[in-house]
Coordinates of C-alpha atoms in Angstrom, one line a residue:
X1 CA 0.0 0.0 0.0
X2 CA 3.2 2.6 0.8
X3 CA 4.4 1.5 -2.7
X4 CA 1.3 2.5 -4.6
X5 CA 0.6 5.5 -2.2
X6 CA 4.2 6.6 -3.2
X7 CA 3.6 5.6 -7.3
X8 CA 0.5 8.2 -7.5
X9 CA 2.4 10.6 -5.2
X10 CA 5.8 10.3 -8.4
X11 CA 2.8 10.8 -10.8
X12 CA 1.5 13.9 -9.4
X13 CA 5.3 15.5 -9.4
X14 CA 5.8 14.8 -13.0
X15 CA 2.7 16.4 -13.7
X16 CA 3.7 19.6 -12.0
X17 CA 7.0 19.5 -13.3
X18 CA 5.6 19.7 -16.4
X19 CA 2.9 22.1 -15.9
X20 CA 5.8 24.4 -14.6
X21 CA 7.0 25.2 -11.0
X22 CA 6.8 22.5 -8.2
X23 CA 6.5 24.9 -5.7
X24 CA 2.7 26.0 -7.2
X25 CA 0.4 23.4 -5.7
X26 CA -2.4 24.7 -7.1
X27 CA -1.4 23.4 -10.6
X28 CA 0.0 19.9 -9.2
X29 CA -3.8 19.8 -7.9
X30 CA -4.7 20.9 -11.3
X31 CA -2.3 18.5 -13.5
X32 CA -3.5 15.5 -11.2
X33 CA -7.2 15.7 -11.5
X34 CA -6.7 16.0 -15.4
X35 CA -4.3 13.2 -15.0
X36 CA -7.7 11.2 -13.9
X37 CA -9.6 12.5 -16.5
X38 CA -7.7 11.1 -19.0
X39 CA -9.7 8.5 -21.4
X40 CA -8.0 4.9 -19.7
X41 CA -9.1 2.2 -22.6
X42 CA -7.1 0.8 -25.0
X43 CA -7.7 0.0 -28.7
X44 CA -9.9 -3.1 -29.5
X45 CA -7.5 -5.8 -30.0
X46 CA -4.5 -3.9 -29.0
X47 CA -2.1 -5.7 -26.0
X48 CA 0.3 -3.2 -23.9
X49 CA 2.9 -3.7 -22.2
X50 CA 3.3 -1.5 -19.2
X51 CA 5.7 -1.1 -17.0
X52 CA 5.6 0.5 -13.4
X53 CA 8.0 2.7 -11.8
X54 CA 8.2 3.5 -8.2
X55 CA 10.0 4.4 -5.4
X56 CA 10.2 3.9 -1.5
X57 CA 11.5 7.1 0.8
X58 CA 12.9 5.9 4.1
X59 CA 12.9 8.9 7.1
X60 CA 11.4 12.0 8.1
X61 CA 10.0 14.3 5.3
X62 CA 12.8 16.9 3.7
X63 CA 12.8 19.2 0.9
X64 CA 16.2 18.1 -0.9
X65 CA 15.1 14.0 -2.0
X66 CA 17.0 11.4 -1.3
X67 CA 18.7 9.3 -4.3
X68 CA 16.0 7.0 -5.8
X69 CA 16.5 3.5 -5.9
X70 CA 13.6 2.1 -9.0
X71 CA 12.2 -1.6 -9.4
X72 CA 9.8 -2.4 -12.3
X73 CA 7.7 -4.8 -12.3
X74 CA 5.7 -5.7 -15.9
X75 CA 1.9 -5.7 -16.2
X76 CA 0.2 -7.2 -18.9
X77 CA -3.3 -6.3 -20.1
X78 CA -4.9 -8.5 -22.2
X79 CA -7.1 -7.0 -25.1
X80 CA -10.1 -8.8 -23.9
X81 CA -9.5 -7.1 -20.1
X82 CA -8.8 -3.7 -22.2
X83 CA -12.4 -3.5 -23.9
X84 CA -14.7 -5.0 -21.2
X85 CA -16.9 -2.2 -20.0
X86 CA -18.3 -4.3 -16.8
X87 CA -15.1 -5.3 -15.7
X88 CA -11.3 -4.2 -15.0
X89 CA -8.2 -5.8 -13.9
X90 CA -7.4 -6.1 -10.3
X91 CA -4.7 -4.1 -9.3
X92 CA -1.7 -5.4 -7.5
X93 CA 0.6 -3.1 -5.6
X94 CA 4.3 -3.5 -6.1
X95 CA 6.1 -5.1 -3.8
X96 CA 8.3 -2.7 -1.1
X97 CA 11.7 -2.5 -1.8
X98 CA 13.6 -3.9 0.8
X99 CA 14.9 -1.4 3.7
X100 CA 18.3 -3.2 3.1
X101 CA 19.2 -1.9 -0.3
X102 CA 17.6 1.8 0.2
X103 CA 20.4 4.1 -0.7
X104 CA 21.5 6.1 2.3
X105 CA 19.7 9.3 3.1
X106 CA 22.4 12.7 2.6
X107 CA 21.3 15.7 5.0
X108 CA 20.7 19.1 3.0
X109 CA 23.7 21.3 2.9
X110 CA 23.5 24.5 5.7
X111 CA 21.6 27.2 4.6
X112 CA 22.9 29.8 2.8
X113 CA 24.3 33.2 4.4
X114 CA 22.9 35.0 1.4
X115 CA 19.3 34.0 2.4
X116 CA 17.2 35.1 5.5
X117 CA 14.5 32.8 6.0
X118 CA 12.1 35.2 8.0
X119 CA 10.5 33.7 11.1
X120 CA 7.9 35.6 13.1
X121 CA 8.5 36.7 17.2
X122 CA 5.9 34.5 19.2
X123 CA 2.8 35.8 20.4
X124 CA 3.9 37.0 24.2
X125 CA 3.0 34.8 26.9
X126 CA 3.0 37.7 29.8
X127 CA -0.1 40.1 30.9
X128 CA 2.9 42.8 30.0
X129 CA 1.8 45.4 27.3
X130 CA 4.9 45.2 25.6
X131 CA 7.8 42.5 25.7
X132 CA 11.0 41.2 24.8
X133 CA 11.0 40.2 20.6
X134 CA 12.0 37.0 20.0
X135 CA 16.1 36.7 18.6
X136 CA 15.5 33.4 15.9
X137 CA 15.6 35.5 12.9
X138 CA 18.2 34.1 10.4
X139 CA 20.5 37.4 9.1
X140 CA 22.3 37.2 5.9
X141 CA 26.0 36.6 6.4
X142 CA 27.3 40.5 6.2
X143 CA 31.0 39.7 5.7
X144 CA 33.4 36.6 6.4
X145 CA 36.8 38.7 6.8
X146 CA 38.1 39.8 9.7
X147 CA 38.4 42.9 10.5
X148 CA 39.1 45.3 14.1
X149 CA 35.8 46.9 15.5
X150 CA 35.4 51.1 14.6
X151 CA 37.4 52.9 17.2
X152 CA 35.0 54.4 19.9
X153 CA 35.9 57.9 19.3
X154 CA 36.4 57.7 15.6
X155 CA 32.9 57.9 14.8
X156 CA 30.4 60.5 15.9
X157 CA 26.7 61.4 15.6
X158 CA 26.8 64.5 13.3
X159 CA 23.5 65.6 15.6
X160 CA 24.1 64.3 19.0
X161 CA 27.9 64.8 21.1
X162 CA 26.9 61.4 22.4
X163 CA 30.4 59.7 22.8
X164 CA 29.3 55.7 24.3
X165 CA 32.3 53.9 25.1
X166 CA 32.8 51.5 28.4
X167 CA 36.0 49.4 27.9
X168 CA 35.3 46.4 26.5
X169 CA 32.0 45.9 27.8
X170 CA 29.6 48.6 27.2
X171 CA 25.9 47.1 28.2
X172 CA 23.7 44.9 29.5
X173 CA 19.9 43.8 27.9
X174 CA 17.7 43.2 31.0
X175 CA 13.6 42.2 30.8
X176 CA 11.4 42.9 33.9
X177 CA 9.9 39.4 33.1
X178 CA 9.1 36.5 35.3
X179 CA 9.2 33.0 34.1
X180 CA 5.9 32.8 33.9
X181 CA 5.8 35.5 31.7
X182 CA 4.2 38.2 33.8
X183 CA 5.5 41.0 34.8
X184 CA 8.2 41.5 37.8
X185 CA 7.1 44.1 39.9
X186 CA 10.0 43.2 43.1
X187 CA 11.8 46.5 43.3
X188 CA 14.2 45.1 45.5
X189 CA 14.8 41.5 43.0
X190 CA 15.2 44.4 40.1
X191 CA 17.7 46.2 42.3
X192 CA 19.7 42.9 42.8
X193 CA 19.5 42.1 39.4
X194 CA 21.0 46.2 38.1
X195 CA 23.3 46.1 41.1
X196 CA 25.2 42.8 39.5
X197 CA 24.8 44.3 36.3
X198 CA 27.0 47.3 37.8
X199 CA 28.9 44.8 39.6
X200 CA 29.9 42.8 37.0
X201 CA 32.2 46.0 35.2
X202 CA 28.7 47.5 32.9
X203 CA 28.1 51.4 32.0
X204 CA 24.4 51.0 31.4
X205 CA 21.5 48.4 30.7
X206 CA 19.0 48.3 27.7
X207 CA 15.3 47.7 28.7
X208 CA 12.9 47.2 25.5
X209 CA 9.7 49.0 26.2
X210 CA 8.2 51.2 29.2
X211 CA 6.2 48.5 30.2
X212 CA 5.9 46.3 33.8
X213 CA 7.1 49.8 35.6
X214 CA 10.5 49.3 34.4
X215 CA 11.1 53.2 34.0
X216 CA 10.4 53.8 37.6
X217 CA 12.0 50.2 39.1
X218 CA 14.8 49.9 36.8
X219 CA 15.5 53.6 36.4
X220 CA 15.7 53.7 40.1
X221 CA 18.2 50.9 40.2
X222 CA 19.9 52.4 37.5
X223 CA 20.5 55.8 39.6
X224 CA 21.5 54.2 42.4
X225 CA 24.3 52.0 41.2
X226 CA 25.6 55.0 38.4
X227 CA 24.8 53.1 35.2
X228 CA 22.8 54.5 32.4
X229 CA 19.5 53.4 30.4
X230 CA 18.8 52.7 26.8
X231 CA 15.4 53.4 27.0
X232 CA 13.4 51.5 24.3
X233 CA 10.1 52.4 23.0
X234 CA 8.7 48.7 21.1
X235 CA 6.5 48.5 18.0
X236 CA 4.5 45.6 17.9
X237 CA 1.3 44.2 15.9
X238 CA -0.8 47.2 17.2
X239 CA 1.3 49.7 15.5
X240 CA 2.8 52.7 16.2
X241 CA -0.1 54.9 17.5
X242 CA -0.1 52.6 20.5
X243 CA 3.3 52.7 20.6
X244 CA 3.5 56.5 21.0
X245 CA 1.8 56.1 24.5
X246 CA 5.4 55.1 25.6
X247 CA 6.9 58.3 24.5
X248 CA 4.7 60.2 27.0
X249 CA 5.2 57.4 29.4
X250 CA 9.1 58.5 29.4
X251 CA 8.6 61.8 29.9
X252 CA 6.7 61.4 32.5
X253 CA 8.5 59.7 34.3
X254 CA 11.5 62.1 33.6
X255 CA 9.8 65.2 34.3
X256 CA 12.6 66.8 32.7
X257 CA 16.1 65.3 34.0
X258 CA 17.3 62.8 31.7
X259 CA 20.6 62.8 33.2
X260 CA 20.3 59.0 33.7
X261 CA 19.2 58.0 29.7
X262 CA 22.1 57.2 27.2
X263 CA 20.3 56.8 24.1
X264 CA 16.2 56.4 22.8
X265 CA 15.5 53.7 20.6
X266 CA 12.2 53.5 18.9
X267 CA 11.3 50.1 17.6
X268 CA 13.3 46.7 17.7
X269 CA 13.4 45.4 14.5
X270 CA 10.2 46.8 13.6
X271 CA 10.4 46.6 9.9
X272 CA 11.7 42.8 10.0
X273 CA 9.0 42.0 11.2
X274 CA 6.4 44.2 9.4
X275 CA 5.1 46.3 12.2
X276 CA 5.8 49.6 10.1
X277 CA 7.3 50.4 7.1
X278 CA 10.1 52.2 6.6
X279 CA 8.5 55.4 6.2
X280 CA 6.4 54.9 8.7
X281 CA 9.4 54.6 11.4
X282 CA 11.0 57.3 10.0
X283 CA 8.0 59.8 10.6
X284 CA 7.8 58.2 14.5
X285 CA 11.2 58.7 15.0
X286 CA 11.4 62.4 13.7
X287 CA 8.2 62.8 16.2
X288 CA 9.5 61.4 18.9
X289 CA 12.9 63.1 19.0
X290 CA 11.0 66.6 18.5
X291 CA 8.8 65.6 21.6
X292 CA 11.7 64.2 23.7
X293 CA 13.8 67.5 22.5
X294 CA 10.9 69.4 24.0
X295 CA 11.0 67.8 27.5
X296 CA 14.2 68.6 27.5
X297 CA 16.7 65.1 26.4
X298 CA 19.3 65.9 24.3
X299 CA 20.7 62.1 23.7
X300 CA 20.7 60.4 20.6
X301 CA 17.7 58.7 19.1
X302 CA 18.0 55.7 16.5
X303 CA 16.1 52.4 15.8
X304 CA 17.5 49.1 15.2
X305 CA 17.3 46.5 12.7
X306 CA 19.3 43.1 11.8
X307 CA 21.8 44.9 9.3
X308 CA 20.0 43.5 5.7
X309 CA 17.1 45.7 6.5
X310 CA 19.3 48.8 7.1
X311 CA 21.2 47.8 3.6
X312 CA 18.2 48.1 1.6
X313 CA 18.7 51.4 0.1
X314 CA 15.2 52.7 0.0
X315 CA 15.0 51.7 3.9
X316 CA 18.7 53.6 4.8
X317 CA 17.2 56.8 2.4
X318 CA 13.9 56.9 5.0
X319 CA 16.0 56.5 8.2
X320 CA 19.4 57.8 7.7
X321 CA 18.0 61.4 7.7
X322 CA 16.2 61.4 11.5
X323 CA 18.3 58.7 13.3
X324 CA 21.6 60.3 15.4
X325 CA 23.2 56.7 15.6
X326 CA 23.2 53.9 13.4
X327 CA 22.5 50.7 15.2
X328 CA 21.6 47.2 14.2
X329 CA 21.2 43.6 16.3
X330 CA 24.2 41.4 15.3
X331 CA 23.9 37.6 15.9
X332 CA 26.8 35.4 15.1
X333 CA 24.5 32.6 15.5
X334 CA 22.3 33.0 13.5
X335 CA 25.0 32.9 10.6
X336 CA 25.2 29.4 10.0
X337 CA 29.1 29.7 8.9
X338 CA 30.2 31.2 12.0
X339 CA 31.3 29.1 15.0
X340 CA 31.5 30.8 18.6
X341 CA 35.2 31.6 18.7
X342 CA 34.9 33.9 15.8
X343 CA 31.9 35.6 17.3
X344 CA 33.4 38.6 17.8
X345 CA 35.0 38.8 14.3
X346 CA 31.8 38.6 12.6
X347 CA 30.3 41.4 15.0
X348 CA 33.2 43.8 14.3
X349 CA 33.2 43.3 10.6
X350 CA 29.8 43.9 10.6
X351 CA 29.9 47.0 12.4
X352 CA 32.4 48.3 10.0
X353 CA 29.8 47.4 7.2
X354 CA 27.2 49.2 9.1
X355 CA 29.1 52.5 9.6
X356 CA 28.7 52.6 5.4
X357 CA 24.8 52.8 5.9
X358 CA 24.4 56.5 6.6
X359 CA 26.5 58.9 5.2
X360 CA 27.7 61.6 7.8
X361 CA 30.5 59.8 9.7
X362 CA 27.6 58.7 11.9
X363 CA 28.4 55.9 14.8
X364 CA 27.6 52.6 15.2
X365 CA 25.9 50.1 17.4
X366 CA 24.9 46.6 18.5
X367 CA 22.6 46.9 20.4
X368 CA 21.7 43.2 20.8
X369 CA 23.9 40.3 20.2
X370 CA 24.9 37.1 21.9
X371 CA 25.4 33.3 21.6
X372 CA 22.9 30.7 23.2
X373 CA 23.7 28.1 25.8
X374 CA 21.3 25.8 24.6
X375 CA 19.4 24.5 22.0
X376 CA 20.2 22.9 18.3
X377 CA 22.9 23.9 15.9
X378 CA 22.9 25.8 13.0
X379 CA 25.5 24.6 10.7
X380 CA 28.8 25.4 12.5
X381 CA 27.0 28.0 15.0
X382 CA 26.3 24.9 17.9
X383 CA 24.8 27.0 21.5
X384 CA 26.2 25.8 24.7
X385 CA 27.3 26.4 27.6
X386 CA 31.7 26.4 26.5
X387 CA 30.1 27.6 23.1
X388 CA 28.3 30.5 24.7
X389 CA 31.3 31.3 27.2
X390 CA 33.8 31.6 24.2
X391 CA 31.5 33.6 21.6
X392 CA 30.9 36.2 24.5
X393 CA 34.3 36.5 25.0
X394 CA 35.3 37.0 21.1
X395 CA 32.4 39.4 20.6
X396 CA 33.7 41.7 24.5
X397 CA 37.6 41.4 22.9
X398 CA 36.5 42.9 19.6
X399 CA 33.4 44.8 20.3
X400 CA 32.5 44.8 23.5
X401 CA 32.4 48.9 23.7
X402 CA 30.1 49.0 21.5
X403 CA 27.4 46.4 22.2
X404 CA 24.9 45.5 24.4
X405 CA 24.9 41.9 25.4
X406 CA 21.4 39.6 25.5
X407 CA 20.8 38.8 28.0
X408 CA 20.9 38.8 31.6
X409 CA 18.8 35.8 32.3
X410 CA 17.1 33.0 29.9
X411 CA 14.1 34.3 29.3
X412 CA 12.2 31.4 30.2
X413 CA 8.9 32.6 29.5
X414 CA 9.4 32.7 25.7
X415 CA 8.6 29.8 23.6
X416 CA 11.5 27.5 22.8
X417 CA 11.6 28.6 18.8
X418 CA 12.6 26.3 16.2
X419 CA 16.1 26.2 17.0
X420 CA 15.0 25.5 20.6
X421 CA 17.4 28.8 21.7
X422 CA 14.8 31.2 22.4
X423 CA 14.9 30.5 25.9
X424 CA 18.9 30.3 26.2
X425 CA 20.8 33.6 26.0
X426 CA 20.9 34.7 29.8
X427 CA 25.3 35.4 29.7
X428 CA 25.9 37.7 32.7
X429 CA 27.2 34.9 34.5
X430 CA 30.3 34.8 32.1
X431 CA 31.1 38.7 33.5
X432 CA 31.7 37.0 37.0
X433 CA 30.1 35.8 40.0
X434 CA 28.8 39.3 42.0

């Protein structure tokens, strides 16, 4: 039964092929109904000979077949068989080819660093407003040369004096988060977590959104312990009119002294993952620096994308104009060519391809970028606990001044993701034990 099942499923592929691309499966559909339309009885006095192809595929389902091992098997219809209207020939399925002889099954080669498959943030699982995106988006390979991170005082914002430079570790992400997914609201467990951060040898942490009090609990924290914030204002499915509430939200809680805030940055890969177009974000951004201007902050504002979107000239044209910093999330990871100890290789070289963006001598930023202690690899890039310990190390050698490091803990209220890393990026433990 297999066998036949497999012999109509080789039927309907050669139909498509011919009727043009496999991928359509609405003309397979087509080309195999017609297939049964087709007018089955022979010529009176006519004998056939027939002969059967088919196949047997061994394993889970992939898209790249495995070589084809063929067995025919003759079937002879008789002329008397061929014109009888009340009757037809019982058909006999071939028999299985034998598990012994199937030829052996060859994994597809890694995925290519000049295509990013695109892969959607999972819904949030917390009562929080806004929340941490999800980091299992597959970047195109920028560059495979090495190359020495941009010197931190080379580049500077042609509209902003910011100069952000920390050593060799500039940043730390951080998500007010429980495991559960809702929100922490434990000042005192937040002001653990920022005085470690401090502790640890940090300048300033990176919160996403303005949601879960995290101005006011880790702003406090912040204050008290001398680092600064990266305030993030997120763009999700509802757009950016309900993002703009945030904006307010931050001056609020300023009320003018933004002596604490490093840098603004509106949306977190926003146009990956089609929240706003390019425009769109450009528009926000211009409105919330002249609102933020108003209150009185006079710190850079940017946005940040994986570094193909900010490539795409009709996306840098939009942006280049209203943001003070160019910034981008750099994953070594997620570049299937790129195995932990070069981490930091692959973030510097791609920071030198980002300061080419914008014209105006503008500096860059990573403002997200890690390596997983868990989960399954892709290609060469295998998460792991060693794996994660010496990626982290590359990327704080070579461009730690400049980036902010995901994360502070797994965030074990995401879902797992496909690669099963979603949960795994929490490093600060690599920074030392306080």
């Amino acid at each position: 039964m297999k066998g036949a099942i497999y012999a109509i499923a080789a039927s309907i592929l050669l139909g498509s092929a011919v009727a043009g691309s496999l991928h359509d499966r609405r003309h397979a559909h087509e080309v195999f109904h017609h297939l049964r339309r087709q007018d089955t009885v022979a010529p009176e006095n006519v004998t056939c000979g027939c002969t059967t192809s088919y196949s047997t595929w061994y394993g889970e389902a992939t898209l790249i077949p495995p070589n084809t091992i063929y067995a025919t098997v003759p079937v002879t219809v008789s002329p008397e068989a061929a014109t009888s209207s009340s009757s037809s020939a019982a058909y006999t399925p071939p028999v299985p080819i034998s598990t012994s002889t199937a030829a052996a099954y060859t994994p597809p080669a890694p995925v290519s660093t000049s295509t990013a498959a695109a892969y959607a943030p999972p819904a949030p699982t917390s009562t929080a407003v806004y929340y941490t995106p999800s980091v299992a988006e597959y970047y195109q390979a920028s560059s495979s040369s090495a190359a020495a991170p941009p010197a931190s005082s080379s580049a500077s914002s042609s509209s902003s004096s910011a100069s952000i430079t920390s050593g060799s570790q500039w940043c730390m992400s951080y998500s007010p988060y429980l495991a559960n997914g809702k929100c922490n609201l434990d000042s005192a467990s937040i002001a653990s977590d920022i005085a470690s951060i401090a502790a640890k040898g940090f300048s300033c942490v990176r919160i996403y959104s303005t949601d879960c009090s995290g101005l006011q609990n880790v702003g406090a924290a912040a204050k008290v312990n001398g680092l600064k914030l990266v305030l993030g204002i997120y763009i999700n499915d509802a757009g950016i009119s309900v993002a703009a509430e945030q904006v307010g939200a931050i001056t609020s809680w300023a009320a003018g002294d933004y002596s604490d805030v490093e840098m603004v940055v509106v949306g977190n890969e926003a146009i990956f993952s089609g929240f706003c177009s390019a425009s769109d974000l450009a528009n926000f951004i211009a409105s919330t620096k002249s609102t933020l201007q108003k209150a009185g902050y006079s710190g850079p504002v940017t946005t940040t994308e994986p570094i193909d979107i900010l490539q795409i000239k009709a996306n840098a044209a939009a942006l280049c104009d209203v943001v003070d910093v160019v910034a981008a999330n750099i994953h070594p990871y997620f570049n299937p060519n790129t195995v932990a100890a070069d981490a930091g290789t692959f973030v510097a070289s791609t920071l030198e391809e980002l300061a080419t963006v914008c014209p105006g001598n503008k500096a860059v930023y990573n403002l997200e970028t890690g390596w997983p202690n868990g989960g399954s690899p892709n290609g060469v890039a295998v998460p792991g606990t060693s794996e994660q310990e010496a990626a982290i190390t590359s990327i704080q050698q070579k461009a730690g001044s400049k980036s902010v490091f995901f994360s502070f803990t797994d965030d074990l209220w995401k879902e797992p993701g496909p690669l099963g890393v979603e949960q795994n990026w929490g490093c600060s433990q690599i920074f030392g034990d306080s």
